PDB file of C-alpha atoms in Angstrom:
ATOM      1  CA  MET F   1       0.000   0.000   0.000  1.00 55.00           C
ATOM      2  CA  SER F   2       1.467   3.299  -1.071  1.00 80.00           C
ATOM      3  CA  LEU F   3      -0.230   5.708   1.306  1.00 91.00           C
ATOM      4  CA  ILE F   4       1.873   7.947   3.567  1.00 94.00           C
ATOM      5  CA  ILE F   5       0.533   9.898   6.559  1.00 91.00           C
ATOM      6  CA  ASP F   6       2.754  12.752   7.804  1.00 90.00           C
ATOM      7  CA  ASP F   7       3.010  13.895  11.424  1.00 84.00           C
ATOM      8  CA  ASP F   8       0.475  16.652  10.754  1.00 84.00           C
ATOM      9  CA  GLY F   9      -2.057  14.161   9.360  1.00 86.00           C
ATOM     10  CA  THR F  10      -1.475  14.980   5.686  1.00 92.00           C
ATOM     11  CA  ILE F  11      -2.021  11.918   3.508  1.00 95.00           C
ATOM     12  CA  SER F  12      -0.065  11.465   0.272  1.00 97.00           C
ATOM     13  CA  ILE F  13      -1.151   8.888  -2.310  1.00 97.00           C
ATOM     14  CA  TYR F  14      -1.059   8.191  -6.048  1.00 96.00           C
ATOM     15  CA  GLN F  15      -4.414   8.217  -7.856  1.00 95.00           C
ATOM     16  CA  GLY F  16      -5.640   4.634  -8.231  1.00 93.00           C
ATOM     17  CA  ASP F  17      -3.451   3.168  -5.470  1.00 94.00           C
ATOM     18  CA  SER F  18      -4.710   1.527  -2.291  1.00 93.00           C
ATOM     19  CA  GLY F  19      -3.941   2.342   1.317  1.00 94.00           C
ATOM     20  CA  GLU F  20      -4.955   1.842   4.926  1.00 94.00           C
ATOM     21  CA  ILE F  21      -5.824   4.551   7.445  1.00 92.00           C
ATOM     22  CA  VAL F  22      -5.743   3.425  11.064  1.00 91.00           C
ATOM     23  CA  VAL F  23      -7.659   5.455  13.646  1.00 88.00           C
ATOM     24  CA  SER F  24      -6.789   4.731  17.260  1.00 86.00           C
ATOM     25  CA  GLY F  25      -7.595   6.192  20.642  1.00 85.00           C
ATOM     26  CA  LEU F  26     -11.277   5.256  20.783  1.00 87.00           C
ATOM     27  CA  ASP F  27     -12.817   4.400  24.163  1.00 86.00           C
ATOM     28  CA  ASP F  28     -12.600   0.595  24.189  1.00 89.00           C
ATOM     29  CA  THR F  29     -15.565   0.267  26.560  1.00 89.00           C
ATOM     30  CA  ARG F  30     -18.027   1.562  23.939  1.00 86.00           C
ATOM     31  CA  SER F  31     -19.326   0.733  20.462  1.00 88.00           C
ATOM     32  CA  TYR F  32     -18.848   3.150  17.565  1.00 89.00           C
ATOM     33  CA  THR F  33     -19.567   3.632  13.930  1.00 91.00           C
ATOM     34  CA  VAL F  34     -16.652   5.600  12.508  1.00 91.00           C
ATOM     35  CA  TYR F  35     -16.965   7.518   9.232  1.00 92.00           C
ATOM     36  CA  PHE F  36     -14.325   8.705   6.757  1.00 94.00           C
ATOM     37  CA  ALA F  37     -15.114  11.206   3.987  1.00 96.00           C
ATOM     38  CA  ILE F  38     -13.152  13.055   1.307  1.00 97.00           C
ATOM     39  CA  GLN F  39     -14.094  16.456  -0.098  1.00 96.00           C
ATOM     40  CA  ASP F  40     -12.752  18.500  -2.990  1.00 96.00           C
ATOM     41  CA  SER F  41     -11.734  22.169  -2.687  1.00 94.00           C
ATOM     42  CA  ASN F  42     -15.412  23.199  -3.082  1.00 95.00           C
ATOM     43  CA  ARG F  43     -16.487  20.942  -0.183  1.00 93.00           C
ATOM     44  CA  ASN F  44     -18.181  18.485  -2.536  1.00 97.00           C
ATOM     45  CA  LEU F  45     -18.142  14.906  -1.304  1.00 97.00           C
ATOM     46  CA  VAL F  46     -15.913  12.664  -3.436  1.00 97.00           C
ATOM     47  CA  GLY F  47     -17.283   9.125  -3.613  1.00 95.00           C
ATOM     48  CA  GLU F  48     -19.228   7.691  -0.711  1.00 95.00           C
ATOM     49  CA  GLU F  49     -18.497   8.125   2.978  1.00 96.00           C
ATOM     50  CA  LEU F  50     -16.772   5.015   4.269  1.00 97.00           C
ATOM     51  CA  GLN F  51     -17.997   3.577   7.555  1.00 95.00           C
ATOM     52  CA  VAL F  52     -16.745   0.913   9.943  1.00 94.00           C
ATOM     53  CA  SER F  53     -18.513  -0.345  13.053  1.00 92.00           C
ATOM     54  CA  VAL F  54     -16.411  -1.377  16.019  1.00 90.00           C
ATOM     55  CA  SER F  55     -17.327  -2.682  19.452  1.00 90.00           C
ATOM     56  CA  LYS F  56     -15.015  -2.466  22.454  1.00 88.00           C
ATOM     57  CA  SER F  57     -11.876  -1.745  20.461  1.00 91.00           C
ATOM     58  CA  ASP F  58      -9.713   1.371  20.530  1.00 90.00           C
ATOM     59  CA  THR F  59      -8.742   1.052  16.849  1.00 91.00           C
ATOM     60  CA  VAL F  60     -10.517   1.006  13.506  1.00 91.00           C
ATOM     61  CA  SER F  61      -9.076   0.780   9.966  1.00 93.00           C
ATOM     62  CA  PHE F  62     -10.289   2.217   6.687  1.00 94.00           C
ATOM     63  CA  ILE F  63      -9.095   0.590   3.469  1.00 95.00           C
ATOM     64  CA  LEU F  64      -8.948   2.941   0.499  1.00 95.00           C
ATOM     65  CA  THR F  65      -9.349   0.764  -2.584  1.00 94.00           C
ATOM     66  CA  PRO F  66      -7.916   1.546  -6.019  1.00 93.00           C
ATOM     67  CA  ALA F  67     -11.479   2.211  -7.266  1.00 93.00           C
ATOM     68  CA  TYR F  68     -12.029   4.709  -4.422  1.00 96.00           C
ATOM     69  CA  THR F  69      -8.774   6.639  -4.916  1.00 96.00           C
ATOM     70  CA  ASP F  70      -9.315   6.606  -8.669  1.00 94.00           C
ATOM     71  CA  LEU F  71     -12.080   9.174  -7.979  1.00 97.00           C
ATOM     72  CA  LEU F  72      -9.382  11.614  -6.791  1.00 97.00           C
ATOM     73  CA  ALA F  73      -8.596  13.191 -10.149  1.00 95.00           C
ATOM     74  CA  VAL F  74      -5.454  15.201 -10.861  1.00 97.00           C
ATOM     75  CA  PRO F  75      -5.723  17.734 -13.702  1.00 95.00           C
ATOM     76  CA  LYS F  76      -3.244  17.090 -16.521  1.00 94.00           C
ATOM     77  CA  ASN F  77      -1.647  20.518 -16.091  1.00 94.00           C
ATOM     78  CA  LYS F  78      -0.946  20.044 -12.348  1.00 96.00           C
ATOM     79  CA  PRO F  79       1.705  17.971 -10.540  1.00 97.00           C
ATOM     80  CA  PHE F  80      -0.811  17.071  -7.788  1.00 98.00           C
ATOM     81  CA  GLU F  81      -4.285  17.901  -6.472  1.00 98.00           C
ATOM     82  CA  ILE F  82      -5.249  18.616  -2.876  1.00 98.00           C
ATOM     83  CA  TYR F  83      -8.366  17.106  -1.320  1.00 98.00           C
ATOM     84  CA  TYR F  84      -9.564  17.192   2.282  1.00 96.00           C
ATOM     85  CA  TYR F  85     -10.757  14.475   4.619  1.00 94.00           C
ATOM     86  CA  GLY F  86     -12.645  14.124   7.870  1.00 90.00           C
ATOM     87  CA  ILE F  87     -13.206  11.358  10.398  1.00 89.00           C
ATOM     88  CA  LYS F  88     -16.168  11.167  12.760  1.00 88.00           C
ATOM     89  CA  ALA F  89     -16.896   8.673  15.549  1.00 86.00           C
ATOM     90  CA  CYS F  90     -20.537   8.129  16.467  1.00 86.00           C
ATOM     91  CA  ARG F  91     -21.384   6.217  19.644  1.00 83.00           C
ATOM     92  CA  SER F  92     -24.057   3.611  19.169  1.00 68.00           C
ATOM     93  CA  ASP F  93     -25.376   3.786  22.729  1.00 67.00           C
ATOM     94  CA  GLU F  94     -25.974   7.553  22.823  1.00 66.00           C
ATOM     95  CA  LEU F  95     -26.640  10.446  20.497  1.00 68.00           C
ATOM     96  CA  VAL F  96     -22.974  11.445  20.467  1.00 64.00           C
ATOM     97  CA  GLU F  97     -20.944  12.346  17.380  1.00 64.00           C
ATOM     98  CA  ASP F  98     -17.332  13.487  17.631  1.00 60.00           C
ATOM     99  CA  THR F  99     -15.129  14.763  14.839  1.00 59.00           C
ATOM    100  CA  LEU F 100     -11.711  13.223  15.364  1.00 57.00           C
ATOM    101  CA  PHE F 101      -8.456  15.092  14.985  1.00 54.00           C
ATOM    102  CA  VAL F 102      -5.190  13.682  13.765  1.00 56.00           C
ATOM    103  CA  THR F 103      -1.828  14.403  15.390  1.00 54.00           C
ATOM    104  CA  ASN F 104      -1.051  18.100  15.834  1.00 52.00           C
ATOM    105  CA  CYS F 105      -4.414  19.198  14.434  1.00 53.00           C
ATOM    106  CA  GLY F 106      -7.182  21.090  16.160  1.00 55.00           C
ATOM    107  CA  TYR F 107     -10.295  23.142  15.513  1.00 52.00           C
ATOM    108  CA  GLY F 108     -10.156  24.937  12.189  1.00 58.00           C
ATOM    109  CA  ASP F 109      -7.234  22.898  10.861  1.00 69.00           C
ATOM    110  CA  VAL F 110      -7.788  20.979   7.640  1.00 79.00           C
ATOM    111  CA  ASN F 111      -6.807  17.390   6.996  1.00 89.00           C
ATOM    112  CA  ARG F 112      -5.270  17.308   3.531  1.00 94.00           C
ATOM    113  CA  ILE F 113      -4.871  14.507   1.010  1.00 96.00           C
ATOM    114  CA  ILE F 114      -2.246  15.237  -1.615  1.00 97.00           C
ATOM    115  CA  VAL F 115      -2.986  13.112  -4.668  1.00 97.00           C
ATOM    116  CA  TYR F 116      -0.328  12.567  -7.328  1.00 96.00           C
ATOM    117  CA  PRO F 117      -1.112  11.442 -10.883  1.00 94.00           C
ATOM    118  CA  ARG F 118      -1.243   7.729 -11.574  1.00 89.00           C
ATOM    119  CA  LYS F 119       2.146   6.335 -12.579  1.00 79.00           C
ATOM    120  CA  VAL F 120       0.997   2.889 -13.778  1.00 77.00           C
ATOM    121  CA  LYS F 121      -2.492   1.713 -14.721  1.00 75.00           C
ATOM    122  CA  GLY F 122      -2.305  -1.755 -13.109  1.00 75.00           C
ATOM    123  CA  THR F 123      -5.084  -4.331 -13.172  1.00 71.00           C
ATOM    124  CA  LYS F 124      -8.046  -1.928 -12.693  1.00 59.00           C
ATOM    125  CA  ASN F 125     -10.271  -4.909 -11.749  1.00 52.00           C
ATOM    126  CA  VAL F 126      -9.245  -4.817  -8.106  1.00 49.00           C
ATOM    127  CA  GLU F 127     -11.889  -3.542  -5.688  1.00 47.00           C
TER     128      GLU F 127
END
């Protein structure tokens, strides 16, 4: 998997590649549904929100498939394109929803995804 996450939470990936995002620090005495979403520079949702349900675990993983990251287009005249992502944990037992922050981020900070143009097409039939 060719996804890199910097100390500030910035994700770098090639369009059409796969990667795993691990979210940890959840309260392991509760159940959650955790959501991951990507937006473009106009705050339009790119693809579907991903969701994972977890019970009594402090960690959840999101797998970005080649089909999912293929939606992150890079214009031909640009060396990369910047998208933005968010993660939200919703507790199943209460009406509680918390936006999660990555390392060194806080209110008002943006979580960036820097997408580089595809280098190799590959199989394209992998989900």
